[in-house]
CSV table of C-alpha atoms and ligand atoms in Angstrom, one decimal:
chain,number,residue,atom,x,y,z
A,1,MET,CA,-4.1,-23.7,-45.2
A,2,SER,CA,-3.1,-21.4,-42.4
A,3,GLU,CA,-5.1,-21.3,-39.2
A,4,ALA,CA,-6.3,-17.9,-38.1
A,5,GLN,CA,-3.6,-16.6,-35.7
A,6,GLY,CA,-5.0,-13.3,-34.7
A,7,HIS,CA,-3.2,-9.9,-34.8
A,8,ASP,CA,0.5,-9.7,-34.1
A,9,ASN,CA,-0.2,-8.6,-30.6
A,10,GLY,CA,-2.3,-11.8,-30.0
A,11,SER,CA,-5.8,-10.2,-30.0
A,12,ALA,CA,-8.8,-11.8,-31.7
A,13,PRO,CA,-8.5,-12.7,-35.4
A,14,VAL,CA,-10.1,-10.6,-38.0
A,15,ARG,CA,-13.4,-12.2,-39.1
A,16,VAL,CA,-14.0,-12.3,-42.8
A,17,LEU,CA,-17.0,-13.9,-44.4
A,18,PHE,CA,-16.3,-14.6,-48.0
A,19,ILE,CA,-19.1,-15.1,-50.5
A,20,GLY,CA,-17.8,-17.5,-53.1
A,21,GLY,CA,-19.2,-18.7,-56.4
A,22,CYS,CA,-20.2,-17.3,-59.8
A,23,GLY,CA,-21.5,-13.8,-60.4
A,24,ARG,CA,-25.2,-13.3,-61.0
A,25,SER,CA,-26.1,-15.6,-58.1
A,26,GLY,CA,-27.4,-13.0,-55.7
A,27,SER,CA,-24.1,-12.3,-54.0
A,28,THR,CA,-24.4,-8.5,-53.8
A,29,LEU,CA,-27.8,-8.9,-52.2
A,30,LEU,CA,-26.6,-11.4,-49.7
A,31,ASP,CA,-23.6,-9.2,-48.9
A,32,ARG,CA,-25.8,-6.2,-48.2
A,33,MET,CA,-28.4,-8.1,-46.3
A,34,LEU,CA,-25.7,-9.4,-43.9
A,35,GLY,CA,-24.5,-5.9,-43.7
A,36,GLU,CA,-27.8,-4.8,-42.2
A,37,LEU,CA,-27.2,-7.0,-39.2
A,38,PRO,CA,-25.5,-5.6,-36.1
A,39,GLY,CA,-21.8,-6.8,-35.9
A,40,PHE,CA,-21.5,-7.2,-39.7
A,41,VAL,CA,-20.1,-4.8,-42.4
A,42,SER,CA,-20.9,-5.2,-46.1
A,43,THR,CA,-17.8,-4.3,-48.2
A,44,GLY,CA,-18.6,-5.6,-51.7
A,45,GLU,CA,-15.9,-7.0,-53.9
A,46,VAL,CA,-12.8,-6.0,-51.9
A,47,ARG,CA,-10.5,-7.7,-54.3
A,48,PHE,CA,-10.9,-4.8,-56.7
A,49,ILE,CA,-10.1,-2.0,-54.2
A,50,TRP,CA,-6.8,-1.1,-55.9
A,51,GLU,CA,-8.0,-1.0,-59.5
A,52,ARG,CA,-11.6,0.2,-59.2
A,53,GLY,CA,-11.1,2.1,-56.0
A,54,LEU,CA,-7.6,3.7,-55.9
A,55,VAL,CA,-6.8,3.9,-59.6
A,56,GLU,CA,-10.2,4.4,-61.3
A,57,ASN,CA,-11.9,6.1,-58.3
A,58,ARG,CA,-15.3,4.5,-59.1
A,59,LEU,CA,-18.3,5.1,-56.9
A,60,CYS,CA,-18.5,3.4,-53.5
A,61,GLY,CA,-21.9,1.9,-52.7
A,62,CYS,CA,-22.6,5.0,-50.6
A,63,GLY,CA,-22.6,7.1,-53.8
A,64,GLU,CA,-19.3,8.9,-53.2
A,65,PRO,CA,-16.2,8.4,-55.4
A,66,PHE,CA,-14.0,5.9,-53.6
A,67,ARG,CA,-11.4,8.5,-52.5
A,68,GLU,CA,-14.0,10.8,-51.1
A,69,CYS,CA,-15.8,8.1,-49.1
A,70,PRO,CA,-15.3,8.7,-45.4
A,71,PHE,CA,-15.4,5.0,-44.6
A,72,TRP,CA,-12.7,4.0,-47.0
A,73,ARG,CA,-10.7,7.1,-46.2
A,74,SER,CA,-10.6,6.0,-42.5
A,75,VAL,CA,-9.6,2.5,-43.5
A,76,GLY,CA,-6.8,3.9,-45.7
A,77,GLU,CA,-5.5,6.0,-42.8
A,78,GLU,CA,-5.7,3.2,-40.4
A,79,ALA,CA,-4.0,0.6,-42.6
A,80,PHE,CA,-1.3,2.6,-44.4
A,81,GLY,CA,-1.4,6.2,-43.1
A,82,GLY,CA,-3.5,7.2,-46.2
A,83,TRP,CA,-3.9,5.7,-49.6
A,84,ASP,CA,-1.3,8.0,-51.1
A,85,ALA,CA,1.3,5.9,-49.2
A,86,LEU,CA,0.6,3.1,-51.6
A,87,ASP,CA,1.7,2.5,-55.2
A,88,ALA,CA,-1.8,1.6,-56.6
A,89,ASN,CA,-0.4,0.3,-59.9
A,90,GLU,CA,2.1,-1.9,-58.2
A,91,LEU,CA,-0.7,-3.4,-56.2
A,92,VAL,CA,-2.8,-4.0,-59.3
A,93,ALA,CA,0.2,-5.8,-60.8
A,94,LEU,CA,0.8,-7.8,-57.6
A,95,ASP,CA,-2.8,-8.8,-57.6
A,96,ARG,CA,-2.6,-10.1,-61.2
A,97,ALA,CA,0.7,-11.9,-60.4
A,98,THR,CA,-0.8,-13.9,-57.5
A,99,ASN,CA,-4.5,-14.0,-57.9
A,100,ARG,CA,-5.4,-16.1,-60.9
A,101,HIS,CA,-6.8,-19.6,-61.5
A,102,ARG,CA,-3.5,-20.6,-63.1
A,103,TYR,CA,-1.8,-19.9,-59.8
A,104,LEU,CA,-4.1,-22.1,-57.7
A,105,PRO,CA,-1.5,-24.9,-57.3
A,106,LEU,CA,0.9,-22.3,-56.0
A,107,LEU,CA,-1.7,-20.8,-53.7
A,108,VAL,CA,-2.1,-24.2,-52.2
A,109,ALA,CA,1.6,-24.9,-52.1
A,110,PRO,CA,3.6,-21.6,-52.5
A,111,ARG,CA,6.9,-23.3,-51.7
A,112,LEU,CA,6.9,-24.9,-55.2
A,113,SER,CA,8.1,-21.5,-56.5
A,114,ARG,CA,10.4,-19.2,-54.6
A,115,SER,CA,9.5,-16.2,-56.7
A,116,PHE,CA,5.8,-16.8,-56.2
A,117,GLU,CA,6.3,-17.3,-52.5
A,118,GLY,CA,7.9,-13.9,-52.3
A,119,ARG,CA,5.2,-12.1,-54.2
A,120,LEU,CA,2.5,-13.9,-52.2
A,121,ALA,CA,4.2,-12.9,-48.9
A,122,ARG,CA,4.2,-9.3,-49.9
A,123,TYR,CA,0.5,-9.4,-51.0
A,124,VAL,CA,-0.6,-11.3,-47.9
A,125,ASP,CA,1.0,-8.6,-45.8
A,126,VAL,CA,-0.8,-5.8,-47.6
A,127,ARG,CA,-4.2,-7.6,-47.5
A,128,GLY,CA,-3.7,-8.5,-43.8
A,129,ARG,CA,-3.2,-4.8,-43.1
A,130,LEU,CA,-6.2,-3.8,-45.1
A,131,TYR,CA,-8.7,-6.2,-43.5
A,132,SER,CA,-7.2,-5.6,-40.0
A,133,ALA,CA,-7.9,-1.8,-40.6
A,134,ILE,CA,-11.5,-2.5,-41.6
A,135,ASP,CA,-11.8,-4.6,-38.4
A,136,ARG,CA,-10.5,-1.7,-36.2
A,137,VAL,CA,-12.6,1.0,-38.0
A,138,THR,CA,-15.8,-1.0,-37.6
A,139,GLY,CA,-15.0,-2.0,-34.0
A,140,GLY,CA,-14.5,-5.7,-34.9
A,141,ALA,CA,-17.5,-6.3,-37.2
A,142,CYS,CA,-17.5,-9.5,-39.3
A,143,ILE,CA,-16.3,-8.3,-42.8
A,144,VAL,CA,-18.5,-9.5,-45.6
A,145,ASP,CA,-16.5,-9.7,-48.9
A,146,SER,CA,-18.5,-10.8,-52.0
A,147,THR,CA,-15.5,-11.0,-54.4
A,148,LYS,CA,-16.6,-14.6,-55.2
A,149,ASP,CA,-13.4,-15.5,-57.3
A,150,PRO,CA,-11.9,-18.8,-56.0
A,151,PRO,CA,-8.2,-17.7,-56.3
A,152,PHE,CA,-8.9,-14.7,-54.1
A,153,ALA,CA,-10.5,-17.0,-51.4
A,154,PHE,CA,-7.4,-19.2,-51.5
A,155,LEU,CA,-5.3,-16.1,-51.2
A,156,LEU,CA,-7.2,-14.8,-48.2
A,157,SER,CA,-6.9,-18.2,-46.5
A,158,ARG,CA,-3.2,-17.5,-46.5
A,159,VAL,CA,-3.5,-14.3,-44.5
A,160,PRO,CA,-2.5,-15.2,-41.0
A,161,ALA,CA,-4.6,-12.5,-39.2
A,162,LEU,CA,-7.9,-13.6,-40.7
A,163,ASP,CA,-10.5,-16.1,-39.5
A,164,LEU,CA,-11.9,-16.8,-43.0
A,165,ARG,CA,-15.2,-18.5,-43.5
A,166,VAL,CA,-17.0,-19.1,-46.8
A,167,VAL,CA,-20.6,-19.0,-47.9
A,168,HIS,CA,-20.5,-21.0,-51.2
A,169,LEU,CA,-23.4,-19.5,-53.1
A,170,VAL,CA,-24.8,-21.5,-56.0
A,171,ARG,CA,-27.5,-20.9,-58.5
A,172,ASP,CA,-28.7,-23.2,-61.3
A,173,SER,CA,-26.0,-23.1,-64.0
A,174,ARG,CA,-28.5,-22.4,-66.7
A,175,GLY,CA,-29.8,-19.3,-64.9
A,176,VAL,CA,-26.2,-18.1,-64.4
A,177,ALA,CA,-25.3,-18.8,-68.0
A,178,PHE,CA,-28.3,-16.9,-69.3
A,179,SER,CA,-27.8,-14.0,-67.0
A,180,TRP,CA,-24.3,-13.4,-68.4
A,181,THR,CA,-25.6,-13.1,-71.9
A,182,LYS,CA,-27.5,-10.0,-71.0
A,183,LYS,CA,-26.1,-6.5,-71.5
A,184,VAL,CA,-26.1,-4.7,-68.2
A,185,ARG,CA,-25.0,-1.1,-67.9
A,186,ARG,CA,-22.7,-0.1,-65.0
A,187,PRO,CA,-24.4,2.7,-63.1
A,188,GLU,CA,-21.2,4.1,-61.6
A,189,ASP,CA,-20.0,5.3,-65.0
A,190,VAL,CA,-22.1,8.4,-65.5
A,191,GLU,CA,-20.3,10.1,-68.4
A,192,VAL,CA,-19.1,7.3,-70.6
A,193,PRO,CA,-21.6,4.4,-70.6
A,194,ARG,CA,-19.9,1.1,-69.7
A,195,PHE,CA,-21.4,-2.3,-69.5
A,196,MET,CA,-20.7,-5.4,-67.5
A,197,HIS,CA,-18.9,-8.3,-69.3
A,198,THR,CA,-21.0,-10.8,-71.2
A,199,TYR,CA,-20.1,-14.4,-71.8
A,200,HIS,CA,-21.3,-17.1,-74.2
A,201,PRO,CA,-23.6,-19.5,-72.2
A,202,VAL,CA,-21.4,-22.6,-72.8
A,203,GLY,CA,-18.2,-20.7,-71.7
A,204,MET,CA,-20.1,-19.5,-68.6
A,205,GLY,CA,-21.2,-23.1,-68.0
A,206,PHE,CA,-17.6,-24.1,-67.9
A,207,ARG,CA,-16.7,-21.3,-65.6
A,208,TRP,CA,-19.6,-22.3,-63.3
A,209,LEU,CA,-18.2,-25.8,-63.1
A,210,VAL,CA,-14.6,-24.8,-62.3
A,211,TYR,CA,-15.5,-22.1,-59.8
A,212,ASN,CA,-17.8,-24.3,-57.8
A,213,ALA,CA,-15.3,-27.2,-57.9
A,214,CYS,CA,-12.7,-24.8,-56.5
A,215,PHE,CA,-14.8,-24.1,-53.4
A,216,HIS,CA,-15.3,-27.8,-52.7
A,217,LEU,CA,-11.5,-28.0,-52.8
A,218,LEU,CA,-11.1,-25.0,-50.5
A,219,GLY,CA,-13.5,-26.7,-48.0
A,220,ARG,CA,-11.5,-29.9,-48.2
A,221,LEU,CA,-8.4,-27.9,-47.3
A,222,GLY,CA,-10.0,-26.9,-44.0
A,223,VAL,CA,-11.6,-23.5,-44.6
A,224,PRO,CA,-15.1,-23.6,-42.8
A,225,ARG,CA,-17.7,-23.4,-45.6
A,226,MET,CA,-21.4,-23.7,-46.0
A,227,MET,CA,-23.5,-24.0,-49.2
A,228,MET,CA,-26.4,-21.8,-50.0
A,229,ARG,CA,-28.7,-22.0,-53.0
A,230,TYR,CA,-29.7,-18.7,-54.5
A,231,GLU,CA,-33.2,-20.0,-55.1
A,232,GLU,CA,-33.6,-20.8,-51.4
A,233,PHE,CA,-32.0,-17.5,-50.3
A,234,VAL,CA,-34.6,-15.6,-52.3
A,235,ALA,CA,-37.5,-17.8,-51.1
A,236,SER,CA,-36.6,-17.6,-47.4
A,237,PRO,CA,-33.9,-15.0,-46.8
A,238,ARG,CA,-34.2,-15.0,-43.1
A,239,THR,CA,-33.7,-18.8,-42.7
A,240,GLU,CA,-30.7,-18.7,-44.9
A,241,ILE,CA,-29.1,-15.8,-43.0
A,242,GLU,CA,-29.7,-17.7,-39.8
A,243,ARG,CA,-27.7,-20.6,-41.3
A,244,VAL,CA,-24.8,-18.2,-42.0
A,245,ALA,CA,-24.9,-17.1,-38.3
A,246,THR,CA,-24.5,-20.8,-37.4
A,247,LEU,CA,-21.4,-21.0,-39.6
A,248,LEU,CA,-20.0,-18.1,-37.6
A,249,GLY,CA,-21.0,-19.5,-34.3
A,250,GLU,CA,-23.3,-16.5,-33.6
A,251,GLU,CA,-26.9,-16.0,-32.6
A,252,ILE,CA,-28.9,-13.2,-34.2
A,253,ASP,CA,-31.8,-11.9,-32.1
A,254,LYS,CA,-35.2,-11.4,-33.6
A,255,LYS,CA,-35.1,-7.7,-33.4
A,256,SER,CA,-32.1,-7.6,-35.8
A,257,PHE,CA,-34.3,-9.1,-38.5
A,258,GLU,CA,-36.7,-6.1,-38.6
A,259,PHE,CA,-35.3,-5.2,-42.0
A,260,VAL,CA,-36.7,-8.5,-43.4
A,261,ASP,CA,-40.4,-8.9,-43.9
A,262,GLY,CA,-41.1,-12.1,-45.8
A,263,ARG,CA,-39.5,-11.4,-49.2
A,264,ARG,CA,-39.4,-7.7,-48.7
A,265,VAL,CA,-36.2,-6.2,-47.3
A,266,GLU,CA,-35.2,-2.7,-46.4
A,267,LEU,CA,-31.6,-1.8,-47.3
A,268,GLY,CA,-29.6,1.1,-46.1
A,269,VAL,CA,-26.2,2.5,-47.2
A,270,HIS,CA,-23.3,0.2,-47.6
A,271,HIS,CA,-19.7,1.1,-48.6
A,272,THR,CA,-19.3,-1.6,-51.2
A,273,ILE,CA,-16.4,-1.8,-53.6
A,274,SER,CA,-17.7,-2.9,-56.9
A,275,GLY,CA,-20.5,-5.5,-57.4
A,276,ASN,CA,-23.9,-5.8,-59.0
A,277,PRO,CA,-25.5,-2.4,-59.8
A,278,MET,CA,-28.1,-3.2,-57.1
A,279,ARG,CA,-25.5,-2.1,-54.6
A,280,PHE,CA,-26.7,1.5,-55.1
A,281,GLN,CA,-30.4,0.7,-54.3
A,282,ARG,CA,-31.7,1.9,-51.0
A,283,GLY,CA,-35.0,1.4,-49.3
A,284,PRO,CA,-37.5,-1.4,-49.7
A,285,ILE,CA,-36.7,-4.1,-52.2
A,286,GLU,CA,-39.0,-7.0,-53.1
A,287,LEU,CA,-37.0,-10.2,-53.6
A,288,ALA,CA,-38.1,-12.0,-56.7
A,289,LEU,CA,-36.7,-15.3,-58.1
A,290,ASP,CA,-35.2,-14.6,-61.5
A,291,GLU,CA,-36.2,-17.6,-63.6
A,292,GLU,CA,-36.2,-15.8,-67.0
A,293,TRP,CA,-33.7,-18.4,-68.3
A,294,ARG,CA,-36.5,-21.0,-68.3
A,295,SER,CA,-38.2,-19.3,-71.2
A,296,ARG,CA,-35.4,-17.3,-72.8
A,297,LEU,CA,-32.3,-19.5,-72.9
A,298,SER,CA,-32.3,-21.2,-76.3
A,299,PRO,CA,-33.0,-25.0,-76.2
A,300,VAL,CA,-29.6,-25.7,-77.7
A,301,HIS,CA,-27.7,-23.7,-75.2
A,302,ARG,CA,-29.8,-25.0,-72.4
A,303,ARG,CA,-29.0,-28.6,-73.4
A,304,MET,CA,-25.3,-27.8,-73.8
A,305,VAL,CA,-25.0,-26.1,-70.4
A,306,SER,CA,-27.0,-28.9,-68.7
A,307,VAL,CA,-24.6,-31.6,-70.2
A,308,PHE,CA,-21.5,-29.6,-69.4
A,309,THR,CA,-22.4,-28.9,-65.8
A,310,PHE,CA,-24.3,-32.1,-65.1
A,311,PRO,CA,-22.2,-33.5,-62.2
A,312,LEU,CA,-22.7,-30.4,-60.0
A,313,LEU,CA,-26.2,-29.7,-61.2
A,314,LEU,CA,-27.1,-33.1,-59.9
A,315,ARG,CA,-25.2,-32.7,-56.7
A,316,TYR,CA,-26.8,-29.4,-55.9
A,317,GLY,CA,-30.3,-30.9,-56.5
A,318,TYR,CA,-31.1,-28.9,-59.7
A,319,LEU,CA,-32.1,-32.0,-61.7
A,320,GLY,CA,-35.2,-34.0,-60.9
A,321,PRO,CA,-38.2,-33.1,-58.9
A,322,ALA,CA,-36.9,-33.2,-55.3
A,323,ARG,CA,-34.6,-30.5,-54.3
A,324,GLN,CA,-32.5,-31.6,-51.3
A,325,ARG,CA,-30.2,-29.1,-49.6
A,326,PRO,CA,-26.6,-29.7,-50.9
B,1,ZN,ZN1,-18.6,4.7,-49.2
């Protein structure tokens, strides 16, 4: 994997904190809580900026349609001289032609395919310009990206300008599997109701295993990574965020944590591209551990997901009475 090399002119690298793992593990909440700290900017799932931002013009977390949002407008100007200079559909296609699980071997070793290497070089350049622009617009804030998908993390690790670090966020596989069976409406689609994807619990269990295994591999390849359990994050958010600061080599003073009071957090406005519907919530939020799966996931599915995901459930301390930090 490439080392962070900084900007072309030799200035400091662009700091990106990537939240990796499976959806419904509290990633949007973590993204936004980090965004409340001075020196951090919460950006949501930046992977989807072309499709959900440029093409579909969905709502930014601030409530404005993407193209009307002043923050993203500034980023577009800074990066490309305005979004209209880009062919959004070409970028959506380029994303799909580089950013998939089937391309993981090529993301690790692009030289195996000359055509892939060419596509990746083009995409890495565009992504580098985008994140560098966010860096300049925010005055060098650490960019929190909660895209989560492993291939995108591998891709970002190829962008020379970035200093990429990863929070590998995990949640009990049975909780994740149950959560993806629920029908959740997307709040950004006001006129035509649209819902988030749903998955069969066993299929989701398989995804959970693959996604998490990928982040272990990424760590082995040299990308600085820490693990965080959703359950601990909800129980002691401040402690877990302090651990993130350690990963980044930063100290966060007490005053910066005024927005956290036990399990109650006060959230402001964040310019998030896509993510869980809670990205639109503002004001005080009471953190509550979502353990609905314990009573509502059917015994058959619970057993199947447990068996399927057993190796990592055990490793992460979700089986047995004593939970050790992974
Ligand atoms: Zn916005």
